[in-house]
Coordinates of C-alpha atoms in Angstrom, one line a residue:
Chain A
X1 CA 120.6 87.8 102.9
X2 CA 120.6 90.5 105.3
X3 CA 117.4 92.2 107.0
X4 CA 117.5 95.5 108.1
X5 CA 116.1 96.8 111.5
X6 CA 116.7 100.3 111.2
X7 CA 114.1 102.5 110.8
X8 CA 113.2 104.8 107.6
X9 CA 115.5 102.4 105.9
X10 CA 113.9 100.2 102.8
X11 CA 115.6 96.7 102.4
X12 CA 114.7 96.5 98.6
X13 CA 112.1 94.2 99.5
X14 CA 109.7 94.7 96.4
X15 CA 106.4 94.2 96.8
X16 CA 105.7 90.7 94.5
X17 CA 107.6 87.7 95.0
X18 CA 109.9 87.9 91.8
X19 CA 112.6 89.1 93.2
X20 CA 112.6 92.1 91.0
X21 CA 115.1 95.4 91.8
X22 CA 114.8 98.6 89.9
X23 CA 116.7 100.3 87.6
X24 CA 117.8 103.2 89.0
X25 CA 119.6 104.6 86.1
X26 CA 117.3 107.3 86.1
X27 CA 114.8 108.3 88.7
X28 CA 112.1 110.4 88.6
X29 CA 110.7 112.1 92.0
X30 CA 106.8 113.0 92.1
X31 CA 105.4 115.5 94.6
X32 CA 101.7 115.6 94.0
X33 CA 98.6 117.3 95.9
X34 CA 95.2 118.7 95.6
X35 CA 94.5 122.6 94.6
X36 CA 92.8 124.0 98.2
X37 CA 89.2 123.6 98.4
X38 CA 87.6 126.9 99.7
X39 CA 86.2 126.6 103.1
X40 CA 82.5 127.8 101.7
X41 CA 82.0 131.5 101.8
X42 CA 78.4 131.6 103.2
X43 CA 77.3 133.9 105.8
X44 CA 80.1 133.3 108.5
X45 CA 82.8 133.5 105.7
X46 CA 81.8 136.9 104.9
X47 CA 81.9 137.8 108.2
X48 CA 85.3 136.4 109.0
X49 CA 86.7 135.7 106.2
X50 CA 88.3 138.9 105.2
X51 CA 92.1 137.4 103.9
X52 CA 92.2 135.7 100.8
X53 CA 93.5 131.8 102.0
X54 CA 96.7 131.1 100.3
X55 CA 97.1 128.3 97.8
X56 CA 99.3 125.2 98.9
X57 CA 102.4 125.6 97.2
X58 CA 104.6 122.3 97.8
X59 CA 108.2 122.4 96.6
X60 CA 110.0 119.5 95.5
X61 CA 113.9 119.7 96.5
X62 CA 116.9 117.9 95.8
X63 CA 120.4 118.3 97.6
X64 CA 123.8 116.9 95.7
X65 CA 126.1 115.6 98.4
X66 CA 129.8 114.9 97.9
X67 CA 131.4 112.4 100.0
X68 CA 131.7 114.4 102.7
X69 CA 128.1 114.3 103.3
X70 CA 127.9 118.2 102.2
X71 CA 126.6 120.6 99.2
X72 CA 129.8 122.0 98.2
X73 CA 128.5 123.9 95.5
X74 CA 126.2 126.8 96.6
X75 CA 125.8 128.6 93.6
X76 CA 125.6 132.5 93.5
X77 CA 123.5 135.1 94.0
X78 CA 122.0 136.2 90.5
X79 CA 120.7 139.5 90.2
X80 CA 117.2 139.3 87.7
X81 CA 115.8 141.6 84.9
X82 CA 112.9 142.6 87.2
X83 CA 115.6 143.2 90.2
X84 CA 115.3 140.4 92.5
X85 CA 118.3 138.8 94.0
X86 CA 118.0 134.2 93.6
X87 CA 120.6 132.8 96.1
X88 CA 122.0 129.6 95.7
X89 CA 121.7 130.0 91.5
X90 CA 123.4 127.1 89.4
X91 CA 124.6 125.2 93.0
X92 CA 124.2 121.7 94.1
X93 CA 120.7 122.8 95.7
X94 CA 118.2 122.1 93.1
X95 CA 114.8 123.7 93.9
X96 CA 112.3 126.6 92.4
X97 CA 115.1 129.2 91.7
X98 CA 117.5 126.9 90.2
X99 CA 115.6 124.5 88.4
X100 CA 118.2 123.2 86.3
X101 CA 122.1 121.9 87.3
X102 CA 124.2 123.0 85.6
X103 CA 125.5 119.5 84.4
X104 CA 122.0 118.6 83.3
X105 CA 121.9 115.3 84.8
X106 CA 119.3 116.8 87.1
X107 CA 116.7 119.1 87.3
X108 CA 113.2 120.3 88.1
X109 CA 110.5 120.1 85.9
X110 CA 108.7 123.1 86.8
X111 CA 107.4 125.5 90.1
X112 CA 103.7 123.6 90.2
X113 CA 102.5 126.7 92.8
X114 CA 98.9 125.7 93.3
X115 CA 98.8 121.6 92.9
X116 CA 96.2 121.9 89.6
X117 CA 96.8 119.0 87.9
X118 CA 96.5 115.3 88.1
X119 CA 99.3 112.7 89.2
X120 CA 102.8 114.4 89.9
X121 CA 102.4 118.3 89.9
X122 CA 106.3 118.6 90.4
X123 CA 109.1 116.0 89.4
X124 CA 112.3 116.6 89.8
X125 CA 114.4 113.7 87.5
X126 CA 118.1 112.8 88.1
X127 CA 120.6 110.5 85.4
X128 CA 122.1 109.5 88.0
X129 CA 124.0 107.1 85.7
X130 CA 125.4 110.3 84.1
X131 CA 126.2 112.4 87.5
X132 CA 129.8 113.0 88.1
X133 CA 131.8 111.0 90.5
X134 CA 132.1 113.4 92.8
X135 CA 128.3 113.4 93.6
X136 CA 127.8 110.4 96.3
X137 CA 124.5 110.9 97.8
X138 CA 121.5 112.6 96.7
X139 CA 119.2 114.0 99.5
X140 CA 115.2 115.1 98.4
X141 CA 113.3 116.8 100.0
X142 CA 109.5 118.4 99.8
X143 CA 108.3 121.6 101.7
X144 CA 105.5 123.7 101.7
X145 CA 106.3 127.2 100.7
X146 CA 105.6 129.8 103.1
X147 CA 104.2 127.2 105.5
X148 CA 104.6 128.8 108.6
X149 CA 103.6 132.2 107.4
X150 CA 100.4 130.9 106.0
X151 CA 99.7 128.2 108.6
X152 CA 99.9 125.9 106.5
X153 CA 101.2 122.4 107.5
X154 CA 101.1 118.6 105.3
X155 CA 98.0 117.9 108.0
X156 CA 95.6 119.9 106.1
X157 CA 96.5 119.7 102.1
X158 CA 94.7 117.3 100.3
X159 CA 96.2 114.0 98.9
X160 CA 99.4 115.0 99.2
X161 CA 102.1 112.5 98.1
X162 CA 105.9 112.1 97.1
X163 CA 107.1 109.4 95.4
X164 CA 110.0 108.0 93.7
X165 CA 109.6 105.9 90.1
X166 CA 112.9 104.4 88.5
X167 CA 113.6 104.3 85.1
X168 CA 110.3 102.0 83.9
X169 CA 108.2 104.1 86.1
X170 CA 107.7 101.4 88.3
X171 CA 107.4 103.1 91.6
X172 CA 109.8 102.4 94.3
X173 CA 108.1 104.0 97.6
X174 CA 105.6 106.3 98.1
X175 CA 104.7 108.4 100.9
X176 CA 101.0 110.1 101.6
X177 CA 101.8 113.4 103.3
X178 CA 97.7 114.0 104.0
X179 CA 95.8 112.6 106.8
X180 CA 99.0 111.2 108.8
X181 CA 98.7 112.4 111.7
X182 CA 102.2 112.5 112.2
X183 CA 102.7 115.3 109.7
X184 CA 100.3 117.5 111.5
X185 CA 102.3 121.0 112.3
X186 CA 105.1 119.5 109.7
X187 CA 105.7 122.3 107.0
X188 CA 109.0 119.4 105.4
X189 CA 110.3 116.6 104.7
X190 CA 113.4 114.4 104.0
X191 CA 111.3 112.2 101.6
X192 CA 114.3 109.4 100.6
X193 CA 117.9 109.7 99.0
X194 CA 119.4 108.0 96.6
X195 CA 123.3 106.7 97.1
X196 CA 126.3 105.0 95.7
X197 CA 127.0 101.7 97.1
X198 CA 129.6 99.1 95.5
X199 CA 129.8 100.8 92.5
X200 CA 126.2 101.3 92.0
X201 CA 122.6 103.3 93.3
X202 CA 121.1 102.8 95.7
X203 CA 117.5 104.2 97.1
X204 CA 116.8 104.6 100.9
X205 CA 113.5 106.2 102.0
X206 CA 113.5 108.3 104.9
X207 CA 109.9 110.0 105.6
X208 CA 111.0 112.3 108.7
X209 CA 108.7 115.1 109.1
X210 CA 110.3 118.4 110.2
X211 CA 108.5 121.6 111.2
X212 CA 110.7 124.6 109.9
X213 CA 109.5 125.5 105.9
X214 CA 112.7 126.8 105.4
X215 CA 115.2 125.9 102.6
X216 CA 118.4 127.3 104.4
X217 CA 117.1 125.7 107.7
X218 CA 116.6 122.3 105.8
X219 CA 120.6 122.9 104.3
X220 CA 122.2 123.7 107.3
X221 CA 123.1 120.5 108.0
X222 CA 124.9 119.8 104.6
Chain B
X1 CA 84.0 89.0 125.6
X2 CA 87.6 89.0 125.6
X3 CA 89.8 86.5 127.4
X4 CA 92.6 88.1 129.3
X5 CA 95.3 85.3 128.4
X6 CA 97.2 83.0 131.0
X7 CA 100.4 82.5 129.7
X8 CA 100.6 78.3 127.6
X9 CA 97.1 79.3 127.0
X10 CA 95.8 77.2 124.2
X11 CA 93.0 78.5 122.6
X12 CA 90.8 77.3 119.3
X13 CA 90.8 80.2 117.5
X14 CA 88.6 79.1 114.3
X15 CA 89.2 82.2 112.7
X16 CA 90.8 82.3 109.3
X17 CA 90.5 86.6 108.7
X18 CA 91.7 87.9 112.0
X19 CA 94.0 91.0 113.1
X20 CA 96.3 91.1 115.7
X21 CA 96.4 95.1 117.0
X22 CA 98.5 96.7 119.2
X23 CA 97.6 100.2 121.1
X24 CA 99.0 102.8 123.5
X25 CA 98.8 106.3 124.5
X26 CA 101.6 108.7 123.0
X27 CA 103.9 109.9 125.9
X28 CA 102.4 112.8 127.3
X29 CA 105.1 113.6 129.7
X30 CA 108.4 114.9 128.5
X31 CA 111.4 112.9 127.0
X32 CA 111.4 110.6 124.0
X33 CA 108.2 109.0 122.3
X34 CA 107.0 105.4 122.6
X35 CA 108.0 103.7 119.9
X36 CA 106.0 100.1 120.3
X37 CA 106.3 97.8 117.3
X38 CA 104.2 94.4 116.3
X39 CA 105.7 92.1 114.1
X40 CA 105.2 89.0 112.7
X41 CA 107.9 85.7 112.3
X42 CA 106.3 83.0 110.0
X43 CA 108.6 79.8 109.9
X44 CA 109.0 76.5 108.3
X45 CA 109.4 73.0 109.7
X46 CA 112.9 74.1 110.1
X47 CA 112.1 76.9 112.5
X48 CA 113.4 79.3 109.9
X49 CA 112.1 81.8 107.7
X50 CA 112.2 80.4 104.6
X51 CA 113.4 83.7 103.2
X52 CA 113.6 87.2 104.5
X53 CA 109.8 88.4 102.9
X54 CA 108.3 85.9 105.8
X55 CA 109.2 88.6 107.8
X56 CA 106.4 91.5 108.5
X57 CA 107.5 94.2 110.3
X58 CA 107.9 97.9 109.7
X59 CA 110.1 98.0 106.8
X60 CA 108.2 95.1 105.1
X61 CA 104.7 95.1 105.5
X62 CA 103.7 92.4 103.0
X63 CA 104.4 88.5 103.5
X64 CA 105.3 87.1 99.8
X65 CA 101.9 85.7 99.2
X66 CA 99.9 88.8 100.4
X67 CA 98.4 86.3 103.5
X68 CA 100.2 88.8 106.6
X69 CA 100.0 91.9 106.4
X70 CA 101.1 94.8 108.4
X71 CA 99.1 98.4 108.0
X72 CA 102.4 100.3 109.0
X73 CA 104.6 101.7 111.5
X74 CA 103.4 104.2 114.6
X75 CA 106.2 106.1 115.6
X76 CA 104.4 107.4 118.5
X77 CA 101.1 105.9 119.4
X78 CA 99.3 108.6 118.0
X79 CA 97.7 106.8 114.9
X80 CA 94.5 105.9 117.1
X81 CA 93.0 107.2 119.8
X82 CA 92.6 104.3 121.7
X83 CA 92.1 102.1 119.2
X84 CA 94.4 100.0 118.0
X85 CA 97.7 102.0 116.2
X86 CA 99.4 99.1 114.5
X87 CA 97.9 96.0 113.5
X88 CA 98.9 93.2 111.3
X89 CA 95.8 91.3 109.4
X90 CA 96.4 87.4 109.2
X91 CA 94.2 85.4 106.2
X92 CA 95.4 82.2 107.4
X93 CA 93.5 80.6 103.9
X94 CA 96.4 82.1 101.9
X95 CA 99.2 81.2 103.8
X96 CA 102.0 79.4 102.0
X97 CA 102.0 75.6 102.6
X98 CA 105.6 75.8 104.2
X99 CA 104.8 78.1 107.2
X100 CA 104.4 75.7 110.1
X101 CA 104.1 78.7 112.7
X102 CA 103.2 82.6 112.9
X103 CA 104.9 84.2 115.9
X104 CA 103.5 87.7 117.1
X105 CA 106.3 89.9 118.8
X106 CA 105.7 93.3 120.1
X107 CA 108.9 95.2 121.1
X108 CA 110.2 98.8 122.0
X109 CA 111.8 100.8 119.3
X110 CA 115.2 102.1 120.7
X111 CA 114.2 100.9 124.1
X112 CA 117.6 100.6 125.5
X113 CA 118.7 103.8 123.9
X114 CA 115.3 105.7 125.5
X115 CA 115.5 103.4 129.1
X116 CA 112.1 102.4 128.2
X117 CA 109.9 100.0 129.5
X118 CA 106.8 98.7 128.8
X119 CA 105.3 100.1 132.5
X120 CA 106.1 103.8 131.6
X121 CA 103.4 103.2 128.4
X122 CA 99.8 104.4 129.1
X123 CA 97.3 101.6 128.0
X124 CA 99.5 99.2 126.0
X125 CA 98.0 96.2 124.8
X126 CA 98.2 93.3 122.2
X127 CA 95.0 91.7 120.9
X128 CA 93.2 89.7 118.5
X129 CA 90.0 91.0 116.6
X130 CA 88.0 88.4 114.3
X131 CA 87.6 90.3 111.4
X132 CA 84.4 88.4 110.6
X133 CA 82.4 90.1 113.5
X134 CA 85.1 92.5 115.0
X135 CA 84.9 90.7 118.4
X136 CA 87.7 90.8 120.3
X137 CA 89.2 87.1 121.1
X138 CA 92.1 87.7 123.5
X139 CA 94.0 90.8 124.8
X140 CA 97.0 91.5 126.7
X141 CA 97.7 94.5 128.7
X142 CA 101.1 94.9 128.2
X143 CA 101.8 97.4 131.3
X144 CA 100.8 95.2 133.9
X145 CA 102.0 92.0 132.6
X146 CA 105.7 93.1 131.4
X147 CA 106.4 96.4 132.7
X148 CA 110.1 96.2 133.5
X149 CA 110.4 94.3 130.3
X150 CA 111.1 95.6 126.4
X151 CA 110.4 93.0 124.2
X152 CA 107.2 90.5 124.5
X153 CA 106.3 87.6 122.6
X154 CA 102.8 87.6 122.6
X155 CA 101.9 84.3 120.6
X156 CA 102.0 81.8 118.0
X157 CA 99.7 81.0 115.4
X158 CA 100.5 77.1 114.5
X159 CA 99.4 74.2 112.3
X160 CA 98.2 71.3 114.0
X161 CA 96.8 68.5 111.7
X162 CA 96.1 70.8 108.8
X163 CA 93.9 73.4 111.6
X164 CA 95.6 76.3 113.0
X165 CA 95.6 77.2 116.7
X166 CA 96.6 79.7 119.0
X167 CA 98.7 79.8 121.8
X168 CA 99.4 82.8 124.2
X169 CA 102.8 82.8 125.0
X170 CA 103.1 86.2 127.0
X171 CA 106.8 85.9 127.5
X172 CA 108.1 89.2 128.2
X173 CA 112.9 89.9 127.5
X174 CA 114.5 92.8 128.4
X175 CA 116.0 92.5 124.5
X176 CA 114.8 94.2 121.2
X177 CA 113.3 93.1 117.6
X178 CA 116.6 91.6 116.6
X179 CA 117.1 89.2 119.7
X180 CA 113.9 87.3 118.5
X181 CA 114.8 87.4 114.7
X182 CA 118.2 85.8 115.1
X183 CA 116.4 82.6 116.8
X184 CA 114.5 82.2 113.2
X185 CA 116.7 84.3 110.4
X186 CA 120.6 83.2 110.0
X187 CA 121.2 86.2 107.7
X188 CA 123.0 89.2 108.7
X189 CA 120.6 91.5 111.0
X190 CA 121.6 95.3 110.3
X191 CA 120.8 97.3 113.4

């Protein structure tokens, strides 16, 4: 019996009165959000318009944390057929570039870069019953890609969401990134972790909004 | 019309749909944001919670048999413009048959932590809307009434032969969320 005070925490405090937990054997995380609607052409559009808007391109991301609270695995730079350099390839960072780890406990199910699509348009799903040891604490994360170059922030996409859904897919918190105003000028997000704790998982949401859209920003403090 | 309460204020509330809201102005000024939380204590003839889901507040926002209900936590006053920014709706038809008493706290996030006070908020208040018609029954204005305190209870909802009244307590406590839980939960309180 213990009730918890701090903020951004969950208590596992389900939502019907049975009492029931979730299995967190496996856990899926959903990003989800609506394809931009174009602000109508029209006369003034022609006139101002000009640029092409960009699409909203949300990235789901997940951090592996050793005990130490840090990625220890970075990965390496991978040179491509078409001669683009990925940082961070095959590393405890899993995100658009290096959508698989290579343990495959964990991975990405795909780079959704418009949001078409009902439900989850990105879902990045860890065994975390099958993780080595050595992982303690998995951080995710969602950010909009090129945010601050496009002026893009979670204030203006559509039904945007993340969410977290344990191994029944009974969901286990959910987050609306749209319409809150506290997300307005937020590009990311620590959206929730997921930790060891006497021997077993455990899922905290977090929610804390953060302005930069950069990945290596985001890392720097793990 | 609204009565501005007197504290031991008894009032007949008649209401069984009502919310109890809570607004204030973000801090415009520089330094930390105002972190103002309502939440909600319903106890049992023992003056307990008769198990932790009795407790509505940020991190639970459901009481077990959906009759409280809180619409979330405001981090900064910024949810309304002055409206309210965190309410908690009360359907006093559903609530279970052991809850005795429904006790309406509104305290300062981190208020030690921030040296925060209710008089540095801009246009705090506690209130209670009928839901029925959306009048407003009773207000606080928590600036003038507790503004070198950190931690207010505001009132009770309690049963008294089978009917439920209301009585403004308007206690103010330089403490925080936890102070008033320990009086009702014996469990371990993680700050």
């Amino acid at each position: 019996m213990a009730i918890n005070l701090v903020k951004g925490q969950t208590i596992d405090l389900r939502k019907n009165d049975k009492g029931e937990s979730f299995d967190l054997s496996s856990v899926t995380i959903g990003l989800g959000w609506d394809v931009r609607k174009t602000h109508g052409g029209g006369f003034l559009g022609k006139l101002f318009g000009g640029a092409e808007e960009a699409e909203y391109d949300l990235d789901a991301i997940a951090f592996l944390l050793d005990k130490n609270g840090k990625v220890a695995n970075r990965g390496y730079a991978k040179q491509t057929a078409n001669g683009r350099t990925i940082n961070m390839f095959e590393g405890d960072v899993i995100y658009f570039n290096s959508m698989r780890h290579p343990s495959g406990h964990i991975w990405l199910t795909g780079d959704n870069r418009t949001g078409a699509g009902e439900g989850d348009d990105e879902q990045i799903i860890v065994k975390l019953d099958s993780l080595d040891p050595k992982y303690d604490r998995i951080l995710f994360l969602v950010a909009i890609y090129q945010g601050r170059k496009n002026n893009q922030h979670f204030g203006m996409v559509e039904n945007a969401f993340i969410r977290a859904v344990d191994s029944h897919g009974k969901e286990i918190a959910k987050f609306s990134l749209s319409g809150d105003s506290t997300y307005n000028g937020m590009c990311s997000m620590t959206f929730a972790e997921v930790y060891r704790k006497d021997g077993t998982w455990k899922f905290r949401a977090i929610g804390e909004p953060h302005s930069t859209d950069s990945l290596s920003e985001l890392l720097r403090n793990y | 019309m609204a009565i501005n309460l007197q504290k031991g204020q008894k009032i007949d509330i008649g209401l069984s749909k009502m919310t109890v809201g809570l607004g204030w102005n973000p801090n415009e000024g520089t330094g930390y944001d105002f972190d103002l939380d309502v939440s909600a204590i319903m106890i049992d003839a023992n003056r307990l919670v008769p198990q932790d889901e009795f407790f509505v507040f940020y991190n639970n926002v459901d009481s077990p048999e959906q009759s409280v209900h809180h619409t979330g936590d405001d981090p900064t006053g910024g949810n309304s413009d002055g409206g309210d920014d965190e309410s908690i709706t009360v359907d006093l038809t559903k609530v279970d048959a052991r809850i005795q008493e429904i006790l309406f706290v509104v305290t300062i996030h981190e208020a030690q932590a921030r040296r925060q006070n209710f008089g540095q908020v801009r246009d705090s208040y506690i209130r209670i809307l009928d839901n029925q018609t959306g009048a407003e029954v009773c207000k606080y204005e928590l600036g003038e009434d507790f503004s070198i305190e950190t931690a207010i209870e505001f009132g009770r909802l309690y049963k008294r032969n089978g009917a439920w009244k209301f009585e403004a307590s308007g206690v103010g406590y330089k403490e925080d969320l936890a102070f008033f839980l320990s009086k009702y939960f014996k469990g371990q309180i993680i700050k």
